Backbone as numpy.savetxt, mean C-alpha at the origin, in Angstrom:
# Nx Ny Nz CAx CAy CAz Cx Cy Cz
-33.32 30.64 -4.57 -34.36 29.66 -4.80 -35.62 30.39 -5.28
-36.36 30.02 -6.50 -37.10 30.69 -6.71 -38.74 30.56 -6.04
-38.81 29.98 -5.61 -40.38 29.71 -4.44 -40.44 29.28 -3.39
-41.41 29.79 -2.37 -41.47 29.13 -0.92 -42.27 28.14 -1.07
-42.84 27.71 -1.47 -44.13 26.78 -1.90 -43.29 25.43 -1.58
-44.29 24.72 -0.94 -43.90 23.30 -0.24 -43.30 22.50 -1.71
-44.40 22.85 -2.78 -43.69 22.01 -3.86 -42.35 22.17 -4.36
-41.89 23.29 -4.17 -40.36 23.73 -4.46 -39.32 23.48 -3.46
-39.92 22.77 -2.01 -38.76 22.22 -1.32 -38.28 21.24 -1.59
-36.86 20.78 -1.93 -35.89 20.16 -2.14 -35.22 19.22 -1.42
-34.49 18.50 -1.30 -33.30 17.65 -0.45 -32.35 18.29 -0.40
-31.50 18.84 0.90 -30.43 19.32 0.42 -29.27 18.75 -0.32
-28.92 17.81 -0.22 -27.87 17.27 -0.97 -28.58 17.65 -2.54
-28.90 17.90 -2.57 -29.90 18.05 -4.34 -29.87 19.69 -4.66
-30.03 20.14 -3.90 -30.35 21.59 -4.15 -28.66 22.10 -3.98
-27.77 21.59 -3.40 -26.19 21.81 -3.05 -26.13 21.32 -4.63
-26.08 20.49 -4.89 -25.52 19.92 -6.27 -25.95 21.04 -7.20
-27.07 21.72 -7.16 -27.34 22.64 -8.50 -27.37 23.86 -8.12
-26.47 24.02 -6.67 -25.80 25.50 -6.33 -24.63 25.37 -6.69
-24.16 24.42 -6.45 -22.18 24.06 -6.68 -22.29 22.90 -7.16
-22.04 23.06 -9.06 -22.36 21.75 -9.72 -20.94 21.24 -9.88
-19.91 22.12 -9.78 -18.09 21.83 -9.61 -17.69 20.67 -8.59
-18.45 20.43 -7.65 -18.46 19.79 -6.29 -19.46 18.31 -6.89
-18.92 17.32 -6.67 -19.45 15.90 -6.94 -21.20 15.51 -5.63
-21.46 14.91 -6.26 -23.22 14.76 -5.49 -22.27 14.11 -3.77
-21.47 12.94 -4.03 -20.89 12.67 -2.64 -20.70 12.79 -1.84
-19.41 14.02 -2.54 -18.17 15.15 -1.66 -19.06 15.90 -1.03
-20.65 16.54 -1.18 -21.29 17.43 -1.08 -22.12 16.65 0.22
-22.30 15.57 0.05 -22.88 14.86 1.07 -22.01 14.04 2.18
-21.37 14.39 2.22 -19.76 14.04 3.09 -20.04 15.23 4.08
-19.88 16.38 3.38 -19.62 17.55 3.86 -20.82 17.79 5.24
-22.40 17.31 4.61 -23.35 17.66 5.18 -23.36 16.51 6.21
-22.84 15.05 5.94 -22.88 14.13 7.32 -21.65 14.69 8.54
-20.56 15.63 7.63 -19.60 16.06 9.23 -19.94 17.32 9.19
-21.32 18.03 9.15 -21.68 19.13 9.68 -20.94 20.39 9.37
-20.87 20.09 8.02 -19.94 21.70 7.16 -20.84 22.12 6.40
-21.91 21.85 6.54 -23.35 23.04 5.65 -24.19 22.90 7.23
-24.22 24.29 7.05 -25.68 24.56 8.63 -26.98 25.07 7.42
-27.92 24.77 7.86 -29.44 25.34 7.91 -30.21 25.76 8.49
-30.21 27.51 8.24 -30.71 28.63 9.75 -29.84 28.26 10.74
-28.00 27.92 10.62 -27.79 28.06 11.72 -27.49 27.09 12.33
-28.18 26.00 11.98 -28.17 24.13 12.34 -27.37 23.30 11.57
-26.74 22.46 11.47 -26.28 21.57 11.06 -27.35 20.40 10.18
-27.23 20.64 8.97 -28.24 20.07 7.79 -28.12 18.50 7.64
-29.13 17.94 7.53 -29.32 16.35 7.34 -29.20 16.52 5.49
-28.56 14.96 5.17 -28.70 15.17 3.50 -29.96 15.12 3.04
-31.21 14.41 3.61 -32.68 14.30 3.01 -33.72 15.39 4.04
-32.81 16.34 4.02 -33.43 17.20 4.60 -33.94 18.02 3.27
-35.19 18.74 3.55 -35.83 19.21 2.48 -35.68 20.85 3.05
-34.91 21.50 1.79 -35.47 23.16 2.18 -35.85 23.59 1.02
-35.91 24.89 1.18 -36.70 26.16 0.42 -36.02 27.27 0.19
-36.83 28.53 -0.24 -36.32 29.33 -0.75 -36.01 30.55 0.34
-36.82 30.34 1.86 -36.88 30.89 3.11 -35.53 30.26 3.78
-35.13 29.65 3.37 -34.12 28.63 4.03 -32.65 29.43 3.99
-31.45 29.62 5.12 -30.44 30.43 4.49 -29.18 28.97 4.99
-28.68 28.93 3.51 -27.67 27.85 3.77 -26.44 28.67 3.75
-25.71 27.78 4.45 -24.03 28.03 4.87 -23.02 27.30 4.84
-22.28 27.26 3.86 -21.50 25.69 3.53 -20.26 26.20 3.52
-19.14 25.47 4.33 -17.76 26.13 4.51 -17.63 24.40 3.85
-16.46 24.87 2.51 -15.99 23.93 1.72 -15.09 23.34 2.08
-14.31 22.32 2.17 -13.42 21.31 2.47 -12.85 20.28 1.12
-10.98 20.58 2.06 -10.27 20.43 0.49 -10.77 18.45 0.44
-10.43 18.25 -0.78 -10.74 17.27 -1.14 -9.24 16.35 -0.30
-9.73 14.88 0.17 -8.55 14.32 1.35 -7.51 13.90 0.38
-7.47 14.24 -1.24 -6.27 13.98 -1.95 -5.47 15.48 -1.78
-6.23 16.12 -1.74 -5.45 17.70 -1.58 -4.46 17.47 -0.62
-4.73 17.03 0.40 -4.12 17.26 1.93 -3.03 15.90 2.39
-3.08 14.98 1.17 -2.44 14.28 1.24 -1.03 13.99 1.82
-0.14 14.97 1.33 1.05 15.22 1.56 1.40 16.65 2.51
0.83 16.04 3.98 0.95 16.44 5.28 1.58 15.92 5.73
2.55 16.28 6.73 3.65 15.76 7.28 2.77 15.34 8.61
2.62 14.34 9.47 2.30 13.53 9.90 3.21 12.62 10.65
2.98 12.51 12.61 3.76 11.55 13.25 3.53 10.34 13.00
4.21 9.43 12.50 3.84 8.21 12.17 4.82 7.15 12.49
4.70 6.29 13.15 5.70 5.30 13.91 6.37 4.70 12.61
7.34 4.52 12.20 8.18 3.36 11.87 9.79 3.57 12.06
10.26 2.50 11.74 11.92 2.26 12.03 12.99 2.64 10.43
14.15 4.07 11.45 14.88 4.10 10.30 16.12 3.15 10.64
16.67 2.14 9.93 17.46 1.67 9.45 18.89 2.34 10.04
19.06 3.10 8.69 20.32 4.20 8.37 19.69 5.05 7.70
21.01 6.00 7.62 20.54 7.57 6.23 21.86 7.90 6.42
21.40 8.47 5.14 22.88 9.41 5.02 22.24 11.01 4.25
23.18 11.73 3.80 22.58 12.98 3.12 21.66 12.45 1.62
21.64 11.52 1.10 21.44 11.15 -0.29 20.10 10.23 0.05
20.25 9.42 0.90 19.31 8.07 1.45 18.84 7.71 2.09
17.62 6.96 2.84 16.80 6.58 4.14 16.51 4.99 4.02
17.24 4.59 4.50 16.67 2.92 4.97 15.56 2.54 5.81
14.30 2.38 5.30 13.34 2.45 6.25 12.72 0.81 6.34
12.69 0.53 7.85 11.96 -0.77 8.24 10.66 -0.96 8.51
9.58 -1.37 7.28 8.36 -0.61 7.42 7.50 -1.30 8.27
6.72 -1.32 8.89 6.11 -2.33 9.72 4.80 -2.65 8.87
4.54 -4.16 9.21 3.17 -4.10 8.44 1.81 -3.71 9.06
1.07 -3.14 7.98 -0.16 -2.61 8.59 0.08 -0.95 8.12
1.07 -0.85 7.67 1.46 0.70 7.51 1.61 1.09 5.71
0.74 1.44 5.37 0.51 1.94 3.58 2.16 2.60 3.32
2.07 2.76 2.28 3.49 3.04 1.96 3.09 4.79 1.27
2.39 4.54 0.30 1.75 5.88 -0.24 0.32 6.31 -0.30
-0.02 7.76 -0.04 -1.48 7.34 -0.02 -2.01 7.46 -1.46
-3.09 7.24 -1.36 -4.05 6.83 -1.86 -5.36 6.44 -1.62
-6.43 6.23 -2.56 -8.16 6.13 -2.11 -8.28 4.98 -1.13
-8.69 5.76 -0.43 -9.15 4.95 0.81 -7.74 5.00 1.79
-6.96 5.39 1.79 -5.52 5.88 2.84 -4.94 7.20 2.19
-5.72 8.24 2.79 -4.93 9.84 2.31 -4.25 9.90 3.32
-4.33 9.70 4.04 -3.49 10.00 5.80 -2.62 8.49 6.29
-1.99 8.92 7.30 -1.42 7.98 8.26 -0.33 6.87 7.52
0.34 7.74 6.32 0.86 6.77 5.63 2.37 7.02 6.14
3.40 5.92 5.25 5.00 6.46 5.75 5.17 7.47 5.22
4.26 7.57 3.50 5.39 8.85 2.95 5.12 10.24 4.11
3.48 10.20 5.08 3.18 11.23 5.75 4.08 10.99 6.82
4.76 10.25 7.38 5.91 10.07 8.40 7.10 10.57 8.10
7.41 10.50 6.85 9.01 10.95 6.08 8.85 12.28 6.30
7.46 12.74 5.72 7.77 14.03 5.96 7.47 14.87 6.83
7.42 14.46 8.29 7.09 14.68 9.54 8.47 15.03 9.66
9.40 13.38 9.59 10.47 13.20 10.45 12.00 14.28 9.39
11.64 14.41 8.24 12.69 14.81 7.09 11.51 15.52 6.56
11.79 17.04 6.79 10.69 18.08 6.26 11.35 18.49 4.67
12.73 18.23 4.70 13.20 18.42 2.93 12.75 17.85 1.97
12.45 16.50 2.35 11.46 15.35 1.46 10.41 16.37 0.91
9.67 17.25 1.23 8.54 17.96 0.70 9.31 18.78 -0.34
10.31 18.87 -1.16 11.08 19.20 -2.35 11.37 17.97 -3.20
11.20 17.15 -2.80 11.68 15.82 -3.87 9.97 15.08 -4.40
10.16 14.82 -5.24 8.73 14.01 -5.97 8.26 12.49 -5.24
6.91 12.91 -4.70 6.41 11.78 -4.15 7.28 11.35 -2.86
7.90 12.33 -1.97 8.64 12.32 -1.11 10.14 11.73 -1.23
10.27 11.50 -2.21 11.81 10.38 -2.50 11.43 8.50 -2.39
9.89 8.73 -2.65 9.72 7.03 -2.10 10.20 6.71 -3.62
10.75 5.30 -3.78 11.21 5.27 -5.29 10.47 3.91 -5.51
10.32 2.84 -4.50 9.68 1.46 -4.68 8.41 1.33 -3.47
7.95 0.55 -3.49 6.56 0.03 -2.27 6.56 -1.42 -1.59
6.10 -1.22 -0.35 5.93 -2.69 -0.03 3.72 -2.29 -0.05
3.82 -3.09 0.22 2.47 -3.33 0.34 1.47 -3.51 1.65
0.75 -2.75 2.03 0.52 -1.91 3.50 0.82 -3.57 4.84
0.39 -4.72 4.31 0.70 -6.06 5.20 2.09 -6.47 4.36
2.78 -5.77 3.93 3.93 -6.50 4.12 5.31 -5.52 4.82
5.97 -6.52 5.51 6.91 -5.49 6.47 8.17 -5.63 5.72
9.49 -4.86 6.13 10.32 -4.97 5.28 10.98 -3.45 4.80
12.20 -3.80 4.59 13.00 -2.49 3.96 12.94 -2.39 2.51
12.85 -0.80 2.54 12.91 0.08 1.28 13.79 1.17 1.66
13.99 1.64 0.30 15.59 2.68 0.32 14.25 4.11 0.00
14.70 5.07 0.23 13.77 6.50 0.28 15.23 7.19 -0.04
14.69 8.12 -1.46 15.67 9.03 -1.38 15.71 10.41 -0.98
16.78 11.48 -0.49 16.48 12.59 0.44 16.21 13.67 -1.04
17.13 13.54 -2.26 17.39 14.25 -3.04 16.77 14.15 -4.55
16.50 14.84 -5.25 16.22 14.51 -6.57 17.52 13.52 -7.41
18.72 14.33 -7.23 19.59 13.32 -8.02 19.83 12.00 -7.60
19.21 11.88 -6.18 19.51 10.20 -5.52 18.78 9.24 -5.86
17.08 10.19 -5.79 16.00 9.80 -6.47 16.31 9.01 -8.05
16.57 10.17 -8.82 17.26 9.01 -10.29 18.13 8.36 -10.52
18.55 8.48 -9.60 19.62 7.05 -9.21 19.44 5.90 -9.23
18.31 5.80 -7.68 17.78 4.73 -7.37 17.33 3.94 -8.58
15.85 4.75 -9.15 15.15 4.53 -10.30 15.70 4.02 -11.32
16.55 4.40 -12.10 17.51 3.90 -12.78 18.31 2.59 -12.15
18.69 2.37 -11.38 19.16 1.22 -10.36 18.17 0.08 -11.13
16.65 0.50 -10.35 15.63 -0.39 -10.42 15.58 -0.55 -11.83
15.42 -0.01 -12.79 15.30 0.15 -14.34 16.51 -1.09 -14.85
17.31 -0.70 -13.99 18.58 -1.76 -14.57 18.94 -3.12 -14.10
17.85 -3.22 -13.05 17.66 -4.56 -11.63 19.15 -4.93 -11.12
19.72 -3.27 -10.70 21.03 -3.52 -9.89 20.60 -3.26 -8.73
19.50 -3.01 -8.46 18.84 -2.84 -6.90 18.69 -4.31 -6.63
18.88 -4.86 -5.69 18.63 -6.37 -4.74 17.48 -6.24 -4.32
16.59 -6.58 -3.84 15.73 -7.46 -2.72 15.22 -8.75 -2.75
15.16 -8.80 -1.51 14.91 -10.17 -1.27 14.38 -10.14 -0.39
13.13 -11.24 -0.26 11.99 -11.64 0.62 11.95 -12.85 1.13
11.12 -13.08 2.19 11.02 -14.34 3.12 9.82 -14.85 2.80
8.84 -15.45 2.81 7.81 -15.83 2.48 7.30 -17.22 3.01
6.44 -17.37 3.63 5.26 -18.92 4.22 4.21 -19.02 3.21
4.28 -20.07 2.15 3.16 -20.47 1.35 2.46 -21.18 1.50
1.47 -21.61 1.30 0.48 -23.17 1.16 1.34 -24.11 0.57
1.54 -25.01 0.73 1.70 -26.26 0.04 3.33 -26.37 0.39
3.63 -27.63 -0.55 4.85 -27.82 -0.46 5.27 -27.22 -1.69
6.28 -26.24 -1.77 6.52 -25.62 -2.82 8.00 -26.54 -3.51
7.96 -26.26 -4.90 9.42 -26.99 -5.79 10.43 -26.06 -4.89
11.82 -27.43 -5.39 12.80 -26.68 -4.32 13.26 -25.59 -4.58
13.15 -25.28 -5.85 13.34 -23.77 -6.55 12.73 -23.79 -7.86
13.01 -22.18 -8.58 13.04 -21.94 -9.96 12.79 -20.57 -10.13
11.59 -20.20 -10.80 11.38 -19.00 -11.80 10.08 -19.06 -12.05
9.68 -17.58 -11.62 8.39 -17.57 -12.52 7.99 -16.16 -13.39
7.74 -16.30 -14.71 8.23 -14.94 -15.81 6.80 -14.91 -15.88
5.91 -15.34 -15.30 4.79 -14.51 -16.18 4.21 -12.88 -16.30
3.80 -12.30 -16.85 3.53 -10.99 -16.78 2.34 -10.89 -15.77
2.36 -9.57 -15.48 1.41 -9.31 -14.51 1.07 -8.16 -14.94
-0.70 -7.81 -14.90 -1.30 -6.96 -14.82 -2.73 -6.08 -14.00
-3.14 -5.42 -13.87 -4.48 -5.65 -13.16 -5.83 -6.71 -13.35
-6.54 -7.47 -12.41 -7.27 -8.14 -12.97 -9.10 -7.36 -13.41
-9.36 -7.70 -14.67 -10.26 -7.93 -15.09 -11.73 -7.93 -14.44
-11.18 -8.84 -13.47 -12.86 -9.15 -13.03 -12.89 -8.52 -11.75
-11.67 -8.62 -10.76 -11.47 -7.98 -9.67 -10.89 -7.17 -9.59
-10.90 -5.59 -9.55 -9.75 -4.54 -9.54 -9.29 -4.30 -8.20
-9.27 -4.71 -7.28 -8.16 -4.79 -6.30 -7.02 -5.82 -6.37
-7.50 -6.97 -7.25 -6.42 -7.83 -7.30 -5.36 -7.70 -8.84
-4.62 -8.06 -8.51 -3.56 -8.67 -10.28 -3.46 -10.07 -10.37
-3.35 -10.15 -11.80 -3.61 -11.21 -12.11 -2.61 -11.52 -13.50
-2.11 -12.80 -13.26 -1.43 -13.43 -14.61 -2.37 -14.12 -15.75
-3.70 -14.42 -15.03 -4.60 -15.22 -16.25 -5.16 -14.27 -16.78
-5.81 -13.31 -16.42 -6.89 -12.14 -16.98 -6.47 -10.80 -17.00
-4.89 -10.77 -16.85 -4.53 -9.45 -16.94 -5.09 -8.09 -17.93
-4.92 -6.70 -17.40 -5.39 -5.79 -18.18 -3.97 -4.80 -18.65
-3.12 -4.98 -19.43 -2.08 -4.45 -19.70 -0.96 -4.99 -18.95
-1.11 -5.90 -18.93 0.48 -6.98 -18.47 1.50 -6.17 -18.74
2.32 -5.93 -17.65 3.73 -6.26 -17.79 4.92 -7.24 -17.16
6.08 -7.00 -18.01 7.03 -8.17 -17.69 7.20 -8.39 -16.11
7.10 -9.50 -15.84 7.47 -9.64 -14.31 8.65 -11.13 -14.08
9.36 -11.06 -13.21 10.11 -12.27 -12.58 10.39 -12.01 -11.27
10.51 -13.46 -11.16 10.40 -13.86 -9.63 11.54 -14.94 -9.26
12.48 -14.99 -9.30 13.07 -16.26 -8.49 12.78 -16.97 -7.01
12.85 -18.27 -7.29 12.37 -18.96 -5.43 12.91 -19.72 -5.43
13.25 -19.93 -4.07 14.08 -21.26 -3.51 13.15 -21.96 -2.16
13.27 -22.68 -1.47 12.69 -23.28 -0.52 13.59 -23.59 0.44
13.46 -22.94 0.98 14.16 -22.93 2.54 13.92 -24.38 3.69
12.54 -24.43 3.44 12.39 -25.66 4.17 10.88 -26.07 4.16
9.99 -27.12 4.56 8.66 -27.32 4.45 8.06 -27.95 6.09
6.81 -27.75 6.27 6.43 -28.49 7.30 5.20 -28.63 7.24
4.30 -28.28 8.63 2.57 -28.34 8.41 2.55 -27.36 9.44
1.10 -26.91 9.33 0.72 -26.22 9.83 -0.98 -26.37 10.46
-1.15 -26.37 11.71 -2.82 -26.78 11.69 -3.30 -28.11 10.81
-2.12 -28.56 10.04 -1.90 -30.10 9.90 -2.18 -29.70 8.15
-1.93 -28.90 8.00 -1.77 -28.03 6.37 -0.12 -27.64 5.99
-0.02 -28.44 4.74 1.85 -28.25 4.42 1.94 -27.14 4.21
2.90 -26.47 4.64 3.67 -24.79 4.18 4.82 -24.97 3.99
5.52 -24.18 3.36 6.83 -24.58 2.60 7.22 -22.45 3.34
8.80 -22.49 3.90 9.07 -21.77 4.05 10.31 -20.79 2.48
9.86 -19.98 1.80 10.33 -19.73 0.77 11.27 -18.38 0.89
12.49 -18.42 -0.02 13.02 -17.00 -0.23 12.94 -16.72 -1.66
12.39 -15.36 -1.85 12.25 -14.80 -3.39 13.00 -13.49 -3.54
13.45 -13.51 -4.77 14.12 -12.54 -5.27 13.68 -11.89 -6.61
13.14 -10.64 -6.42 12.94 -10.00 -7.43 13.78 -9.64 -8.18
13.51 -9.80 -9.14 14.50 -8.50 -10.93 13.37 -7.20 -11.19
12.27 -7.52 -11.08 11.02 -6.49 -11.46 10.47 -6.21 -10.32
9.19 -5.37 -10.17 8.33 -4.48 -9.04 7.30 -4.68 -9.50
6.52 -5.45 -10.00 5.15 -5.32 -9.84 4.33 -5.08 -8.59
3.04 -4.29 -8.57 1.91 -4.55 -7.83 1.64 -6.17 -7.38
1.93 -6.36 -5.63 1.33 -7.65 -5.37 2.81 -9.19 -6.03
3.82 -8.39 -7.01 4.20 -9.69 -7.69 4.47 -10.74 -7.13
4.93 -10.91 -5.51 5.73 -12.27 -5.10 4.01 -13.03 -4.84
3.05 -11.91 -4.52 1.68 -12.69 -3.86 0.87 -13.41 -5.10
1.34 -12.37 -6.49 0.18 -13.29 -7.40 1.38 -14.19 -8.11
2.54 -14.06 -7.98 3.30 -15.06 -8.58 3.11 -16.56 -7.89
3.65 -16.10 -6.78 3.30 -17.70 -6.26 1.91 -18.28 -5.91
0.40 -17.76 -5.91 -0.40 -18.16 -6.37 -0.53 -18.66 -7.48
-0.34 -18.08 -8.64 -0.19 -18.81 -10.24 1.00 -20.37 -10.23
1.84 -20.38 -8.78 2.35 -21.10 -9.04 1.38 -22.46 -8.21
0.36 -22.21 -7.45 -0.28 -22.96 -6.98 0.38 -23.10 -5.19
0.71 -21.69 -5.02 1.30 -22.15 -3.32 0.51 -20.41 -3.01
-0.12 -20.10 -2.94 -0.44 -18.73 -2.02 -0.19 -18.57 -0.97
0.32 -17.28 -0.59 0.86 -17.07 0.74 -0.14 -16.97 1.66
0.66 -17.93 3.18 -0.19 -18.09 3.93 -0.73 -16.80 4.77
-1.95 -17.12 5.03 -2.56 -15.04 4.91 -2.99 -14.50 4.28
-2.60 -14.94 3.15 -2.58 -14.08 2.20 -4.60 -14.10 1.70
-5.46 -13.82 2.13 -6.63 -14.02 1.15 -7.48 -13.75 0.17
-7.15 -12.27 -0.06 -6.57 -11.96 -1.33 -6.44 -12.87 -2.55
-5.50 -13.51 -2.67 -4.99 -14.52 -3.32 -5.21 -16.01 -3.20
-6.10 -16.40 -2.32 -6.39 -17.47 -1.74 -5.38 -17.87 -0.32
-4.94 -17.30 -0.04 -4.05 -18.14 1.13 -5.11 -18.18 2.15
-4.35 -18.87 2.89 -5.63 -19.19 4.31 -4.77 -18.75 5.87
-5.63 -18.41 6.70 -5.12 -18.13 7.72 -4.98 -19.08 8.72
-4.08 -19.52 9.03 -4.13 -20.69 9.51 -3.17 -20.63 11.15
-3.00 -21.09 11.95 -2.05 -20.86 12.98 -2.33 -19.79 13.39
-1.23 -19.32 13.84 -1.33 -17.43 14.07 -1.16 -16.02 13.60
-1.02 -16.54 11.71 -0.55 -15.68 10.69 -2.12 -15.21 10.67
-2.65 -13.91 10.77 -3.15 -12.85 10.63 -3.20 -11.73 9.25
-2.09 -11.87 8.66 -1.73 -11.29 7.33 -1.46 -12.06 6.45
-0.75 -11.66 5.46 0.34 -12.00 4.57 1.53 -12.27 5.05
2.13 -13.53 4.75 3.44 -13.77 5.84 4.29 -13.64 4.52
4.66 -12.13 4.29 5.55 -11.58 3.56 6.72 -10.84 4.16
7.91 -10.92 4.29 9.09 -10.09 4.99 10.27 -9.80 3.88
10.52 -8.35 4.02 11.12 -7.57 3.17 12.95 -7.72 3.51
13.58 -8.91 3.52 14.08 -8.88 4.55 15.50 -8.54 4.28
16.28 -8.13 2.69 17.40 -7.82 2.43 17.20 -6.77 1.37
18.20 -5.75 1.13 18.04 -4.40 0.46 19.30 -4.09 -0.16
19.87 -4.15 -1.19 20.92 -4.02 -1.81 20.86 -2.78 -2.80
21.83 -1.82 -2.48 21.94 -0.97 -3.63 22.93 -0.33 -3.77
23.79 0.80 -4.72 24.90 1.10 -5.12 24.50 2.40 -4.66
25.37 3.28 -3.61 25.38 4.11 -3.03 25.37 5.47 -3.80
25.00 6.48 -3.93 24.95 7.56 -5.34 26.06 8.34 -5.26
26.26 8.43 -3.70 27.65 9.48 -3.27 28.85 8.53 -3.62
28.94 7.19 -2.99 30.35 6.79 -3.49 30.73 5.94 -4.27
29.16 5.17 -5.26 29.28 4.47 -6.44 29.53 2.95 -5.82
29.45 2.62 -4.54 30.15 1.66 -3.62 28.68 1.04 -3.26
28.68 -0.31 -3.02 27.70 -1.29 -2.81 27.05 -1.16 -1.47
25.88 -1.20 -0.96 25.21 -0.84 0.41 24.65 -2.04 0.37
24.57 -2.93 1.72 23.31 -3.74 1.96 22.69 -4.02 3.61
21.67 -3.88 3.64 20.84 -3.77 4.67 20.11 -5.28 4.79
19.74 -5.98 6.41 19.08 -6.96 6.55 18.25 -6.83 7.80
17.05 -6.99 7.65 15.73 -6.89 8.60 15.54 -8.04 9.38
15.43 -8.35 10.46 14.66 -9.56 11.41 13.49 -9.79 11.34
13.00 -10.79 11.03 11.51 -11.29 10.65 10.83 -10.48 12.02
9.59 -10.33 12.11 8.81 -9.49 12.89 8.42 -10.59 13.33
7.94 -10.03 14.69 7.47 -11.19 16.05 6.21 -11.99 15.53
5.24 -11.31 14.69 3.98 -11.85 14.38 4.54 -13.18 13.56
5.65 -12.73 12.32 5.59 -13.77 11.73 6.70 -15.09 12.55
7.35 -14.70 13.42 8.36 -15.59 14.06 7.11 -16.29 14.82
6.49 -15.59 15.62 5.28 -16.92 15.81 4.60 -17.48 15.41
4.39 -17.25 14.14 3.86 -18.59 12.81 5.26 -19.23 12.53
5.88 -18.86 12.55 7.23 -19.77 12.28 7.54 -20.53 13.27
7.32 -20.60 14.69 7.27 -21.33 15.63 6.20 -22.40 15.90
5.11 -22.16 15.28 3.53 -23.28 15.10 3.83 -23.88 14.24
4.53 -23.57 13.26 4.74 -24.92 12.22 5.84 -26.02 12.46
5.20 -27.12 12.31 6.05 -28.28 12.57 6.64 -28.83 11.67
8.03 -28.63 11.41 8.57 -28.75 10.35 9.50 -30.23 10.22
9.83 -30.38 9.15 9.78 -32.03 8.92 11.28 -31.63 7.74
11.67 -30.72 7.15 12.47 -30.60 6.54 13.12 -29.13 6.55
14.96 -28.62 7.14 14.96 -27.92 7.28 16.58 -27.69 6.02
């Protein structure tokens, strides 16, 4: 620092930035609110002002994408496995991969707690996602060649799933919905079919299982079947269709009864085995949260 002079004292977060300009103004002020820069010794405030008398000490910290892929105890349910595959029953509330704003506490950090080989395969072997409130099985592969398997599977929509779903309204007794989906425009946490930003192809098949009320609001109990994977697709599909899932708010659904989330369930998993070319299928039990919204609704058609 070139002067002691009161006029040359600084903020530290300011004077860090044009010691270590590699390091973002933020990351640098992150560092100084969990007490990883001392001053003389002390632990530095960010609008703290020093000088050129001043001796700083900053022990750097990896960025929480660095550290991402830490193996990590993390509760969820395996299914099955075999040497090639992992059937995992994800619970909701549990991220699938991390990402901003979830570097930690995710499944892929559970996989590789529980299956330390996964840390050789890309992105742990996760090949598809549910979405951190929706529960439900996904296939995880152990291996790279199982891995392009799967992928290819999905590429060719010989992978199955199928979902359970509680919407608003009374939904048609079935059909289809093709619209494309992309990120939205105005909101970037959500997707969107009206204002998409690089749409792609999406479908959805639905049927209607049955309808009733709820809190004296119609819900229609639905099963959907994907061909595609979009981000969000069964939640912004059936919004565009004018039924949003109940929970869902995000998308407009409403919380109504005792649904708390998205009353989304992952609840069948179909795929062609890599070792014996032979058909696999897996089926999940709706989770207690949503069986007790399924028990508040008074249903009138089953």
């Amino acid at each position: 620092m070139p002067s002691s002079h009161d006029d040359d004292r600084r903020a530290l977060d300011k004077v860090l930035a044009a010691l270590i300009p590699e390091h973002s103004r933020s990351r640098l002020q992150g560092w100084i609110e969990q007490g990883h820069v001392l001053v003389n010794g002390v632990p530095g405030k960010i609008r703290q002002n020093v000088g050129a008398d001043d001796l700083l000490l900053v022990t750097m910290q990896l960025a929480p994408e660095q550290t991402a892929f830490t193996p990590e105890p993390v509760d969820f349910m395996v299914v099955a496995d075999s040497a090639d595959w992992i059937v995992v029953n994800k619970p909701a509330g549990l991220v699938t991969h991390p990402g901003a704003g979830n570097w930690s506490g995710t499944l892929l950090n559970g996989l590789l707690y529980r299956y330390p080989e996964l840390a050789h395969v890309p992105r742990a072997g996760i090949v598809h996602r549910l979405d951190k409130d929706t529960d439900g099985l996904l296939v995880v592969a152990r291996n790279e060649a199982a891995q392009t398997h799967f992928v290819r599977q999905l590429q060719a929509r010989t992978m199955g799933r199928e979902y359970e779903a509680l919407v608003m309204g009374h939904s048609p007794a079935s059909g289809s919905v093709t619209l494309p989906i992309g990120r939205d425009r105005h909101v970037p946490v959500r997707m969107s079919t009206v204002t998409p930003i690089a749409a792609k192809e999406a479908i959805t098949h639905y049927e209607r299982l049955a309808f009733g009320y709820i809190d004296e609001a119609p819900v229609s109990h639905v099963q959907c079947r994907l061909e595609t994977g979009r981000t969000h697709q069964i939640r912004v599909h059936m919004h565009a269709l004018g039924h949003p899932l109940l929970g869902d708010t995000l998308y407009n659904g409403k919380l109504l009864g005792p649904a708390q989330r998205q009353m989304l369930h992952a609840r069948r998993l179909t795929f062609i085995d890599p070792a014996t070319d032979q058909p696999r299928s897996f089926d999940a039990a709706r989770p207690d949260d949503m069986e007790r919204v399924m028990a508040a609704i008074e249903w009138t058609s089953k």
